[in-house]
Amino acid sequence: MSLFKRRTPSRQVVLPPGTRTCPTSISTVLTSSGIPSLDDILGGGIPLSCSLVVLAPDSQSAYGELVQKYFVAQGIASGHKVCIVHEDGLSFAKECMWTPASSSNDPMPVLDEDDAVQSEEKIKIAWRYEQMKKFETTVTSLPADHFCDTFDLTCRIPMSVIDEAHNTKRLIPLNLAINNDLASSMDGLVNQIRDVLATTPSTEVVRLCIAALGSPEWGECCPADILRFLYALRRLMRQYPHACACVSLAPHLCTGLWAGSGWVQKVGWVTDATITMSGFGANPALTALFPSHHGLVHIHKLPTPHSILPTSDRYSTLRGLASSAAANIGTGENNIAFRCMRKRLVFETMHLDLEGGVTERRTKPSSTAEIGQTPTHVSNTAALARVAVELEETLVDKKTQGHISFQGTESGTTDANPQKSKRAKKKVAFHSDKPDLYDF
Amino acid sequence: MQSFPPPDLASHIGLILITDEIQAPADFLIHGFLNLRLKDSKQSRCLLLSVSEDIERIRSVASKSSLNISQNARFKFIDVYSHLEESEAAGGSDAPDTSPRDSQLRRIFDLVSTELRSAPDSDGKSLVILDDIATLEWLGYSVLELSRLCRALRALCLKESATFLIRHHVLDRSELDPLSRHLLQLCSYHVEVRPLSSGRSGAVSGELCLHLGPVESKPVYPLITRSAALQYRLTDGGAMFFNRGTSEGVL
C-alpha cells in the first residue's frame, strides 16, 4: 500500500483576477455575473468562452438591462476589460450600480425589508427544529469573496471609476455603424469586436455586453440576422477563450410572436446559455398567485464548455438537482423566480403559497401577501386539481393599529396604511361534491 | 445495464438521422458513436463536419472517456463554417446558373469526397458525422440546397461504404418542417432523442427511440419504440442507459 504517491500539481496556473476554476472541470474558468444567485443557476458563474443570452419579454420592465448592468459593474469592479455595444455605451455604464462604501468590514449581508422583520422577532418554534438553519430560498455570496461583489442598487457607480476605466482602455463603448444593409453593419460590428479581442492579451478577461440586440437602433432585423450574429459571436468567443459575452434581446424579440414558434429554442441552440426572465408586469392573475415574486425564470440552455453534463446540474443549490437524493430518487427541478428588491435583484426558488403547495416549509407568514378589501376568490389554475382559496380579512381596531404591524416595530402612528394592518386569513375549501379533487 | 448505440449500428452503411430537442440534446450520442468507431475498429476513419461545436470541446469530452482525439490520425475535424466563409470570400462559381451559396455547399461536398477517397490504409469503412444541419438552415441556407447536399453526401457515403450520421434539431415535434421531412425520407434509421414528457428530473435526463427509415425494408437491429423508450442519464463524458421503468445501474 505504500505504492500510493501523492500527485502534486506540476505547475500552478495563475488565474486572472475575478475568476475561478470550475469545481468539476479544471479547464473551465468561471467569472461572476454580479448576481450570486444567477451564478449559482449557471453552475458557479459564466464560463469564459461562453455567451449568455437573457431574454426579458416584458416590455414595461427592463430586467434584461438590469442583468447587463450587473455584468458591467462586476467587470469594472474585477478589473476586466468591458466592451459595451449600445447607442451610448458610456451613459449606459454610468447608470450601473456599485458596492456600498462602508461594506468592507460588515460580515452581515445587506439587510432588506424581509430581513428586518426576521431579525426583530424571535420565532417560537418547536424544540426539535430550533437547531435547523433558516429556510433559504436563495444563495448569497460570501462577503470576503472577491469573485462576486455585493452590489447595491441604491448606489450609483462613481464617475471617477468610470473615467479611470475609460482612460485606461478598460471600458470600451462600441457602436453599430448603421449602413443601409444590416448584414454588413453587423459584420462591421463583429470585426470591431474581433479587433478588441485580438489586441487584448490572453491573461486579461474581456467582457462583452450587448444591450438590447434588435432594438430600433439596430434597424429592421429579421430572425436570420439575429441568429447569424449570435452564431458569429459564439464563434468569436471560442476563438478567444479569455472572453465572455452577455447579450440581452429587445423585449419584442424575446417571444415567438415576432419570429414564429421555436424562436426561443433557436436562440438557445446558437448560444451557450439562455434564460428567460418573464415578469408578471402585465398579468394581474400571476401577481396575485405569487405575491412575493416579480417574475418567473425559464432555463433553456446551460453552459457546457468542456463536458456533456452542465456543471449546474451537479452544483446548483437553487435548481435542486445537486443533492444525491435528487439524483437517486429523481425529484424534479425546482421552479425559479426572481425578485427585484430595493437594493438587489435575486433569483430564488419559487414555492407555492401557504395552501397551494403540498410540501412547503415556511417559518413566517408572507408579509407581502396581497390583501384585498373584499373576500376574493383566487383559484390556482396551474395545478390539475382545483383548490378554491378564499381570503377573508379581520378588521382591526384603529386604536390597536399601532401595536400590530408587520414590521414588528412599535409605531405610535395611527395613520398607518390601513391595508397593512389587516391580516388575511386564508382557508381552503374542500368540495366534497367534486370528487376529483384529491383522487389518487 | 444497456448500451447504445449497438456496435453494428455504428457501422451500418447508410444514413442514420439523429433528431433532438433543446431540452434533450444529443451531444452524448455523437460522442458515443465516435468512441465506438475509434476504439473498437482499429482501422476505420472518422470525419466530423462540425457547424456548432469546436474542436476544444470535442477534445475535452473525448478525453473524459480516455480517448485522445488530437493524437489520433484516423480522426479528422472539419469546421464547416470557416470553409463556407472562405468560399464566400473567394467569389462566384463557375457555372452561371448556380447561386453563390450553392457553390459554397458544393465545397463541403468536395472536401468530404477528397477525404473519403484519400484513405488507402483504412479497411474502407468510414464514419462521417454532420453536426448539425438545422443551424445551417437557420443561418440562411435554403432547404433545397441543404437537401441536395444531404442527398449527395449520402450517395457518396454509400459508394465509399461509409456510415453517414446527420444531427438535426427539431423545434416542434407535432409539425415537422420541410427539411426534417426530407431527411426522414432519406434515412435508413432514425434515432429520436426526446425529453421526458413530465419535465426535467434528477435521475433521468431524457429518452431515446430507434425507428426504421423508409429506405430499409427490414430492420437488422432491434428497434426501440416510443412506448418502450430507452432512458438515459447524462454523465460528464457520456450517458448511462437503462430501460424505462427500471433503475438498473442508476440507483
XYZ file of C-alpha atoms in Angstrom:
691
model
C 0.000 0.000 0.000
C 2.981 2.277 0.126
C 2.974 2.478 -3.628
C 0.489 5.308 -3.495
C 2.200 8.553 -4.265
C 0.661 11.892 -3.746
C 0.200 13.650 -7.018
C 1.285 17.228 -6.747
C 0.359 19.671 -9.434
C 3.409 20.316 -11.539
C 2.556 23.919 -12.224
C 0.222 26.328 -10.593
C -1.999 28.066 -13.062
C -2.402 31.702 -12.258
C -5.918 32.854 -12.963
C -6.824 36.395 -13.887
C -8.405 38.414 -11.056
C -12.113 37.967 -10.593
C -12.187 34.419 -11.925
C -12.028 30.941 -10.508
C -11.926 27.426 -11.861
C -14.971 25.304 -12.116
C -15.171 22.585 -9.438
C -15.948 19.841 -11.932
C -13.574 20.594 -14.747
C -10.219 22.234 -14.316
C -10.118 23.625 -17.823
C -13.200 25.762 -17.335
C -12.648 29.223 -15.898
C -15.676 30.947 -14.419
C -16.357 34.607 -13.918
C -19.186 36.172 -11.969
C -22.238 37.818 -13.485
C -22.553 40.130 -10.497
C -25.615 38.334 -9.138
C -24.717 35.409 -6.827
C -27.974 33.566 -7.389
C -27.609 33.787 -11.162
C -24.063 32.456 -10.823
C -25.480 29.523 -8.914
C -28.025 28.783 -11.627
C -25.307 28.836 -14.285
C -23.136 26.456 -12.279
C -20.761 28.775 -10.455
C -20.585 31.675 -12.874
C -20.381 32.464 -16.573
C -17.670 30.277 -18.092
C -15.129 32.113 -20.197
C -15.548 31.483 -23.945
C -19.306 31.269 -23.473
C -22.129 33.567 -24.443
C -25.162 34.113 -22.243
C -28.455 35.416 -23.601
C -31.006 36.918 -21.247
C -34.500 37.215 -22.649
C -36.921 39.535 -20.925
C -40.175 39.647 -22.861
C -41.887 42.103 -20.548
C -41.753 45.369 -22.443
C -42.676 47.529 -19.465
C -39.764 46.428 -17.341
C -36.061 46.298 -18.018
C -34.902 43.135 -16.284
C -32.590 42.180 -19.119
C -30.927 45.548 -18.922
C -30.610 45.202 -15.152
C -28.744 41.915 -15.506
C -26.488 43.579 -18.094
C -25.687 46.407 -15.704
C -24.704 43.939 -13.003
C -22.485 42.239 -15.557
C -20.788 45.522 -16.457
C -20.439 46.616 -12.845
C -18.839 43.307 -11.857
C -16.461 43.597 -14.798
C -15.345 47.059 -13.776
C -15.016 46.007 -10.149
C -12.871 42.972 -11.036
C -10.628 44.972 -13.340
C -11.722 43.207 -16.518
C -11.938 44.862 -19.896
C -15.570 45.675 -20.577
C -16.937 46.391 -24.072
C -20.435 47.752 -24.246
C -22.341 47.641 -27.518
C -25.009 50.261 -27.117
C -26.150 53.509 -28.656
C -24.309 55.381 -25.932
C -22.121 52.951 -24.068
C -20.685 55.403 -21.571
C -24.031 56.623 -20.339
C -25.135 53.002 -20.042
C -22.117 52.381 -17.838
C -22.864 55.462 -15.759
C -26.228 54.000 -14.789
C -24.688 50.901 -13.275
C -24.852 50.009 -9.625
C -21.911 49.845 -7.256
C -20.865 48.442 -3.906
C -21.886 50.495 -0.900
C -18.994 52.440 0.540
C -18.999 51.093 4.082
C -19.436 47.392 3.499
C -15.836 46.287 3.827
C -15.956 45.127 7.443
C -19.556 44.202 7.686
C -19.976 40.425 7.905
C -23.743 40.556 7.615
C -25.336 40.595 4.192
C -27.283 43.613 3.066
C -30.453 43.879 5.096
C -33.630 44.256 3.154
C -37.231 44.601 4.148
C -37.669 40.901 4.773
C -34.538 40.520 6.805
C -35.547 43.391 9.026
C -38.683 41.564 10.067
C -36.920 38.345 10.954
C -34.202 39.907 12.988
C -36.763 41.605 15.186
C -38.953 38.680 16.085
C -37.878 35.565 17.865
C -39.989 32.858 16.396
C -41.477 30.352 18.731
C -40.604 27.101 17.185
C -40.767 23.512 18.245
C -37.625 22.463 20.095
C -36.552 19.846 17.655
C -36.428 22.335 14.835
C -34.611 25.025 16.729
C -31.220 23.868 15.538
C -32.237 23.739 11.904
C -30.995 26.592 9.804
C -33.443 29.013 8.346
C -35.259 28.072 5.194
C -33.263 29.630 2.414
C -34.803 30.406 -0.896
C -31.730 31.919 -2.472
C -27.961 31.936 -2.293
C -25.850 34.918 -1.426
C -22.180 35.442 -1.888
C -19.745 35.414 0.992
C -18.703 38.906 1.981
C -14.990 38.160 1.770
C -15.335 36.673 -1.665
C -13.568 38.612 -4.362
C -15.283 36.647 -7.054
C -18.641 38.369 -6.769
C -19.096 41.772 -5.233
C -22.182 42.769 -3.333
C -23.794 45.463 -5.399
C -26.354 47.848 -4.045
C -28.995 49.171 -6.410
C -29.254 52.369 -4.430
C -25.611 53.231 -5.104
C -24.528 54.555 -8.459
C -21.130 53.847 -9.851
C -18.838 56.795 -9.088
C -17.840 58.949 -12.041
C -14.210 58.632 -11.060
C -14.324 54.874 -11.528
C -15.895 55.241 -14.970
C -13.397 57.862 -16.061
C -10.466 55.839 -14.831
C -11.686 52.712 -16.599
C -12.335 54.634 -19.794
C -8.944 56.328 -19.735
C -7.066 53.093 -19.141
C -8.975 51.494 -22.027
C -10.731 49.044 -19.764
C -14.161 50.371 -20.663
C -14.740 50.420 -24.387
C -18.037 51.604 -25.843
C -18.742 50.197 -29.279
C -21.294 51.416 -31.760
C -23.162 49.775 -34.512
C -22.416 51.807 -37.611
C -25.749 51.903 -39.344
C -25.465 51.257 -43.045
C -28.337 50.566 -45.351
C -27.642 46.899 -45.107
C -27.998 45.444 -41.640
C -25.916 42.399 -42.500
C -22.876 44.462 -43.391
C -23.220 46.678 -40.335
C -23.432 43.583 -38.161
C -20.344 42.233 -39.879
C -18.631 45.526 -39.171
C -19.509 45.212 -35.510
C -18.218 41.647 -35.387
C -14.951 42.883 -36.889
C -14.713 45.654 -34.308
C -15.201 43.122 -31.530
C -12.625 40.836 -33.111
C -10.130 43.693 -33.166
C -10.647 44.379 -29.481
C -10.267 40.697 -28.627
C -7.194 40.247 -30.784
C -5.402 43.178 -29.199
C -6.089 42.029 -25.639
C -3.566 39.641 -24.090
C -4.959 36.259 -23.171
C -4.310 36.826 -19.478
C -6.847 39.621 -19.392
C -10.529 38.809 -19.265
C -12.775 40.631 -21.727
C -16.455 41.036 -21.013
C -18.695 41.828 -23.910
C -22.034 43.376 -23.078
C -24.565 43.677 -25.877
C -27.574 45.537 -24.600
C -30.901 45.426 -26.424
C -29.975 43.459 -29.528
C -32.631 44.056 -32.134
C -33.912 47.306 -30.698
C -34.861 50.113 -33.127
C -31.321 51.497 -33.313
C -30.274 48.247 -34.998
C -32.713 48.819 -37.819
C -35.025 46.308 -39.376
C -33.911 42.899 -38.171
C -35.113 39.604 -39.425
C -34.696 36.414 -37.400
C -31.901 35.091 -39.594
C -29.850 38.246 -38.962
C -30.112 37.878 -35.202
C -29.238 34.182 -35.349
C -26.300 34.849 -37.635
C -24.992 37.497 -35.269
C -25.334 35.279 -32.205
C -23.645 32.434 -34.078
C -20.770 34.688 -35.157
C -20.468 35.930 -31.583
C -20.213 32.404 -30.263
C -17.511 31.581 -32.785
C -15.582 34.659 -31.661
C -15.865 33.586 -28.036
C -14.454 30.181 -28.926
C -11.645 31.693 -30.879
C -10.662 33.989 -27.998
C -11.311 31.922 -24.890
C -10.408 34.693 -22.461
C -13.660 36.495 -23.287
C -17.281 36.009 -22.362
C -20.420 37.711 -23.601
C -23.773 38.665 -22.150
C -26.487 39.581 -24.632
C -29.970 40.813 -23.959
C -32.543 40.923 -26.711
C -35.035 43.724 -27.167
C -38.325 42.810 -25.460
C -40.348 42.310 -28.616
C -37.802 39.808 -29.887
C -37.987 37.582 -26.856
C -41.052 35.567 -27.675
C -42.292 33.526 -30.557
C -44.705 36.273 -31.553
C -42.073 38.006 -33.587
C -40.300 35.172 -35.301
C -42.684 32.277 -35.165
C -42.762 29.213 -32.998
C -39.481 27.697 -31.972
C -37.686 31.059 -31.911
C -36.527 30.819 -28.319
C -35.228 27.317 -28.969
C -33.289 28.535 -31.991
C -31.685 31.240 -29.850
C -30.870 28.557 -27.310
C -29.213 26.359 -29.902
C -26.916 29.071 -31.321
C -25.723 30.323 -27.934
C -24.185 28.681 -24.895
C -26.631 29.688 -22.195
C -30.147 31.098 -22.465
C -32.560 32.112 -19.756
C -35.878 33.926 -19.920
C -36.977 36.238 -17.159
C -40.683 36.633 -17.741
C -42.001 39.348 -15.498
C -45.514 39.378 -14.181
C -45.986 43.019 -15.094
C -48.893 42.699 -17.436
C -50.685 39.866 -15.750
C -52.605 40.598 -12.531
C -53.580 36.983 -12.024
C -49.972 35.869 -11.779
C -49.124 38.713 -9.453
C -51.920 37.580 -7.174
C -50.762 33.984 -7.285
C -47.137 34.718 -6.498
C -47.154 37.877 -4.463
C -43.578 37.672 -3.313
C -42.007 37.409 -6.744
C -41.767 39.634 -9.766
C -41.416 37.058 -12.459
C -40.556 33.510 -13.412
C -37.286 32.220 -14.771
C -37.156 29.641 -17.532
C -33.858 27.993 -18.256
C -33.498 26.919 -21.859
C -29.836 26.109 -22.049
C -26.937 25.942 -19.639
C -23.268 26.336 -20.468
C -21.285 23.141 -21.084
C -17.959 24.319 -22.405
C -15.980 21.174 -21.651
C -18.414 18.448 -20.733
C -21.736 16.950 -21.633
C -23.413 17.394 -18.304
C -23.816 21.058 -17.298
C -21.965 21.921 -14.086
C -25.140 23.491 -12.821
C -26.816 20.073 -12.657
C -24.310 18.935 -10.083
C -23.642 22.073 -8.142
C -26.605 24.367 -8.298
C -28.348 24.779 -4.972
C -31.228 26.716 -6.429
C -32.142 24.191 -9.083
C -32.151 21.438 -6.545
C -30.673 18.644 -8.658
C -27.360 18.723 -6.862
C -28.091 16.566 -3.861
C -27.546 12.861 -4.219
C -31.078 12.291 -3.022
C -32.374 14.147 -6.013
C -30.199 12.154 -8.335
C -31.293 8.833 -6.961
C -34.930 9.334 -6.302
C -35.440 11.512 -9.313
C -37.146 14.533 -7.890
C -37.834 17.266 -10.331
C -36.088 20.544 -10.651
C -37.113 23.495 -8.532
C -39.059 26.309 -10.082
C -37.091 29.503 -10.065
C -38.428 33.030 -9.881
C -36.805 36.406 -9.481
C -37.496 39.390 -7.346
C -36.195 42.902 -7.685
C -35.887 44.377 -4.254
C -34.904 47.856 -3.274
C -31.245 47.023 -3.058
C -30.702 43.989 -5.191
C -32.034 41.524 -7.687
C -32.319 37.936 -6.514
C -33.204 34.699 -8.163
C -34.834 32.322 -5.785
C -36.734 29.102 -5.655
C -40.412 29.523 -6.078
C -42.757 27.807 -3.746
C -46.484 27.925 -3.801
C -48.071 29.927 -1.078
C -49.430 28.591 2.211
C -52.298 26.486 0.987
C -51.144 25.934 -2.528
C -48.193 23.644 -2.077
C -48.007 20.072 -0.931
C -44.505 20.225 0.503
C -43.804 23.568 1.931
C -41.733 24.931 4.773
C -42.316 28.434 5.923
C -41.453 29.782 9.323
C -43.138 33.116 8.961
C -46.182 34.215 7.020
C -45.541 36.149 3.863
C -45.534 39.798 4.766
C -46.107 40.895 1.213
C -49.240 38.838 0.729
C -51.875 40.796 -1.082
C -54.870 41.757 0.961
C -57.999 42.886 -0.764
C -60.931 44.829 0.561
C -63.490 42.167 -0.173
C -63.054 38.430 0.053
C -61.593 37.469 -3.259
C -61.792 34.114 -4.850
C -58.402 33.049 -6.088
C -58.138 29.730 -7.784
C -54.857 28.045 -8.516
C -55.227 27.236 -12.157
C -51.745 25.888 -12.542
C -52.412 22.516 -10.959
C -54.842 19.965 -12.255
C -56.796 19.709 -9.036
C -58.971 22.674 -8.298
C -58.376 24.280 -4.982
C -60.558 27.157 -4.010
C -58.898 29.659 -1.759
C -60.896 32.316 -0.033
C -59.427 35.292 1.596
C -61.175 36.862 4.489
C -59.799 39.706 6.464
C -60.361 40.517 10.028
C -60.830 44.158 10.686
C -58.536 45.554 13.282
C -59.472 48.347 15.565
C -57.727 51.530 14.678
C -56.630 52.073 18.238
C -54.630 48.891 18.316
C -53.219 49.591 14.899
C -50.063 50.938 16.368
C -49.291 47.708 18.201
C -49.944 45.291 15.445
C -47.780 45.965 12.457
C -45.868 43.721 10.098
C -42.593 45.463 10.644
C -42.570 44.355 14.249
C -41.687 47.804 15.497
C -43.795 49.761 17.847
C -45.264 52.552 15.895
C -47.423 55.047 17.632
C -48.832 56.480 14.472
C -52.447 55.776 13.859
C -52.425 56.857 10.292
C -50.552 53.790 9.136
C -51.652 52.275 5.903
C -54.933 50.538 6.740
C -54.186 47.751 4.302
C -51.125 46.662 6.195
C -52.914 46.123 9.469
C -55.475 43.752 8.093
C -54.485 40.172 8.402
C -55.589 37.811 5.705
C -56.874 34.526 6.917
C -56.877 32.084 4.137
C -58.845 28.960 4.175
C -59.037 26.184 1.706
C -62.378 24.866 0.712
C -62.654 21.161 0.071
C -65.544 20.474 -2.168
C -66.943 17.072 -1.442
C -69.233 17.217 -4.417
C -66.247 17.346 -6.716
C -64.579 14.040 -6.003
C -61.735 14.548 -8.454
C -60.013 16.930 -6.108
C -57.627 14.577 -4.379
C -58.253 11.494 -6.334
C -55.304 9.175 -6.029
C -27.107 -2.161 -17.992
C -27.985 -1.246 -21.505
C -25.721 0.341 -24.017
C -26.450 2.385 -27.058
C -25.684 2.500 -29.905
C -25.409 -1.192 -30.729
C -21.962 -1.706 -32.268
C -23.345 -2.835 -35.592
C -25.492 0.236 -35.930
C -22.421 2.417 -35.810
C -21.041 0.547 -38.831
C -24.228 0.458 -40.831
C -23.718 1.719 -44.354
C -26.318 4.360 -44.943
C -27.821 7.438 -43.404
C -28.629 7.486 -39.714
C -30.620 10.534 -38.695
C -30.407 11.750 -35.096
C -33.039 14.263 -34.031
C -33.010 16.056 -30.713
C -34.634 18.950 -28.890
C -33.191 21.697 -26.791
C -34.386 20.058 -23.590
C -32.650 16.835 -24.550
C -29.594 17.489 -26.725
C -27.927 14.544 -28.412
C -24.271 15.523 -27.889
C -23.695 12.364 -25.910
C -24.829 10.235 -28.857
C -22.420 11.873 -31.267
C -19.583 11.244 -28.850
C -20.873 7.730 -28.272
C -20.717 6.884 -31.966
C -17.285 8.474 -32.232
C -15.963 6.485 -29.281
C -17.344 3.256 -30.611
C -15.769 3.588 -34.020
C -12.431 4.910 -32.862
C -11.992 2.415 -30.057
C -13.391 -0.793 -31.480
C -12.180 -0.775 -35.011
C -8.502 -0.044 -35.313
C -8.706 0.956 -38.909
C -11.849 2.875 -39.603
C -11.689 6.604 -40.096
C -13.929 9.239 -38.608
C -14.729 12.535 -40.207
C -16.591 15.124 -38.163
C -18.165 18.042 -40.021
C -18.988 20.415 -37.233
C -21.165 23.500 -37.538
C -21.791 24.317 -33.887
C -19.137 22.677 -31.756
C -15.479 23.460 -31.787
C -12.534 21.104 -31.518
C -11.720 22.080 -27.937
C -14.989 20.840 -26.548
C -14.857 17.623 -28.537
C -11.327 17.046 -27.345
C -12.179 17.583 -23.685
C -15.299 15.419 -23.787
C -13.415 12.653 -25.589
C -10.630 12.776 -23.020
C -13.217 12.059 -20.320
C -13.715 8.654 -21.905
C -9.952 8.301 -22.282
C -9.886 8.885 -25.993
C -7.131 11.136 -27.281
C -8.521 12.826 -30.347
C -5.619 15.101 -31.125
C -3.162 12.210 -31.348
C -5.473 10.044 -33.354
C -4.604 10.130 -37.024
C -7.834 8.482 -38.023
C -9.953 11.356 -36.763
C -10.429 14.436 -38.885
C -12.270 17.552 -37.777
C -13.705 19.913 -40.368
C -15.028 23.302 -39.318
C -17.829 23.736 -41.823
C -18.475 27.431 -41.342
C -14.888 28.509 -41.913
C -14.858 26.654 -45.230
C -18.128 28.291 -46.194
C -16.744 31.709 -45.348
C -13.625 31.043 -47.398
C -15.588 30.061 -50.445
C -17.823 33.096 -49.998
C -14.760 35.294 -49.946
C -13.345 33.505 -52.970
C -16.146 34.774 -55.132
C -18.706 33.395 -57.547
C -18.957 29.944 -59.015
C -18.019 28.686 -62.443
C -21.453 27.819 -63.695
C -23.636 30.885 -64.146
C -26.890 29.240 -63.229
C -25.933 28.090 -59.737
C -26.282 30.598 -56.915
C -23.191 31.577 -54.905
C -24.461 29.747 -51.854
C -24.874 26.574 -53.838
C -21.216 26.600 -54.665
C -20.322 27.103 -51.026
C -22.105 23.919 -50.017
C -20.585 22.200 -53.021
C -17.202 22.920 -51.485
C -18.182 20.930 -48.405
C -19.151 18.023 -50.632
C -15.809 18.210 -52.435
C -13.953 18.251 -49.142
C -15.723 15.142 -47.901
C -15.162 13.258 -51.133
C -11.442 14.065 -51.137
C -11.170 12.922 -47.547
C -13.021 9.690 -48.094
C -11.115 8.776 -51.206
C -7.708 9.647 -49.870
C -7.542 6.981 -47.167
C -5.884 3.915 -48.642
C -4.754 2.328 -45.394
C -8.139 2.019 -43.760
C -10.362 -1.010 -44.091
C -12.690 1.039 -46.185
C -15.297 1.688 -43.525
C -15.544 5.298 -42.515
C -17.865 7.297 -40.354
C -18.977 10.743 -41.479
C -20.850 12.878 -38.951
C -22.617 16.125 -39.877
C -23.341 18.039 -36.692
C -25.695 19.770 -37.243
C -27.778 20.653 -40.225
C -30.514 22.718 -38.587
C -28.107 25.542 -37.752
C -27.147 25.805 -41.424
C -30.805 26.231 -42.300
C -31.244 28.938 -39.660
C -28.161 30.781 -40.866
C -29.822 31.286 -44.197
C -29.066 28.351 -46.473
C -32.199 27.244 -48.251
C -33.855 23.904 -47.649
C -33.355 22.988 -51.302
C -29.583 23.456 -51.170
C -29.284 21.600 -47.901
C -31.385 18.681 -49.063
C -29.268 18.466 -52.205
C -26.143 18.405 -50.076
C -27.555 15.653 -47.865
C -28.593 13.558 -50.825
C -25.211 13.989 -52.492
C -23.320 13.148 -49.324
C -25.484 10.114 -48.727
C -24.858 8.821 -52.227
C -21.149 9.414 -51.766
C -21.102 7.532 -48.471
C -22.988 4.608 -49.962
C -20.467 4.415 -52.747
C -17.496 4.598 -50.374
C -19.229 2.255 -47.886
C -19.245 4.808 -45.106
C -21.741 5.416 -42.358
C -23.330 8.842 -42.574
C -24.756 10.432 -39.459
C -26.761 13.658 -39.517
C -27.866 15.514 -36.417
C -30.938 17.688 -36.769
C -32.691 19.871 -34.191
C -36.434 19.527 -34.028
C -38.325 22.559 -32.792
C -41.846 21.282 -32.869
C -42.458 17.580 -32.767
C -46.049 17.811 -33.896
C -45.326 19.835 -37.009
C -42.247 18.782 -38.930
C -40.503 21.359 -41.055
C -39.669 20.564 -44.725
C -36.031 19.773 -44.021
C -36.972 17.229 -41.358
C -39.400 15.590 -43.710
C -36.803 15.404 -46.421
C -34.215 13.896 -44.118
C -36.697 11.349 -42.818
C -37.319 10.167 -46.348
C -33.622 9.637 -46.922
C -32.647 7.845 -43.752
C -32.225 4.155 -43.018
C -32.541 4.570 -39.276
C -33.854 7.402 -37.193
C -32.714 7.898 -33.613
C -35.066 10.198 -31.800
C -33.857 11.798 -28.580
C -36.649 13.365 -26.570
C -37.056 14.902 -23.141
C -39.340 13.259 -20.628
C -42.903 14.366 -21.014
C -43.083 15.075 -17.306
C -40.260 17.580 -17.415
C -36.744 17.602 -16.103
C -35.760 15.098 -13.496
C -32.662 14.456 -11.476
C -32.334 10.800 -12.318
C -33.383 10.666 -15.952
C -32.189 13.213 -18.498
C -34.313 12.008 -21.392
C -35.220 9.047 -23.533
C -34.367 7.800 -26.967
C -36.062 5.672 -29.605
C -34.831 3.918 -32.701
C -37.096 3.872 -35.726
C -36.696 2.259 -39.100
C -36.366 4.616 -42.027
C -38.202 4.176 -45.344
C -35.041 3.139 -47.179
C -34.610 -0.122 -45.309
C -37.213 -2.811 -45.719
C -36.360 -4.972 -42.743
C -34.720 -3.933 -39.517
C -31.414 -5.611 -38.827
C -31.096 -4.240 -35.301
C -33.799 -4.398 -32.625
C -35.904 -1.282 -32.830
C -36.887 0.773 -29.799
C -40.428 2.071 -29.893
C -41.668 5.203 -28.174
C -43.639 3.273 -25.607
C -40.589 1.260 -24.602
C -38.059 4.054 -24.968
C -34.557 3.639 -23.628
C -33.938 6.220 -20.959
C -30.595 7.798 -20.328
C -28.901 9.895 -17.747
C -26.091 12.256 -18.637
C -22.699 11.983 -17.053
C -19.677 14.170 -17.577
C -18.390 12.217 -20.507
C -21.408 10.472 -21.896
C -24.573 8.829 -20.714
C -25.852 5.800 -18.867
C -28.733 3.927 -20.392
C -31.426 1.936 -18.725
C -34.795 0.565 -19.621
C -37.873 2.536 -18.872
C -39.318 1.733 -15.505
C -36.210 0.018 -14.234
C -33.353 1.517 -12.366
C -30.507 -0.784 -13.346
C -27.217 0.842 -12.698
C -28.692 4.144 -11.662
C -29.957 3.728 -8.127
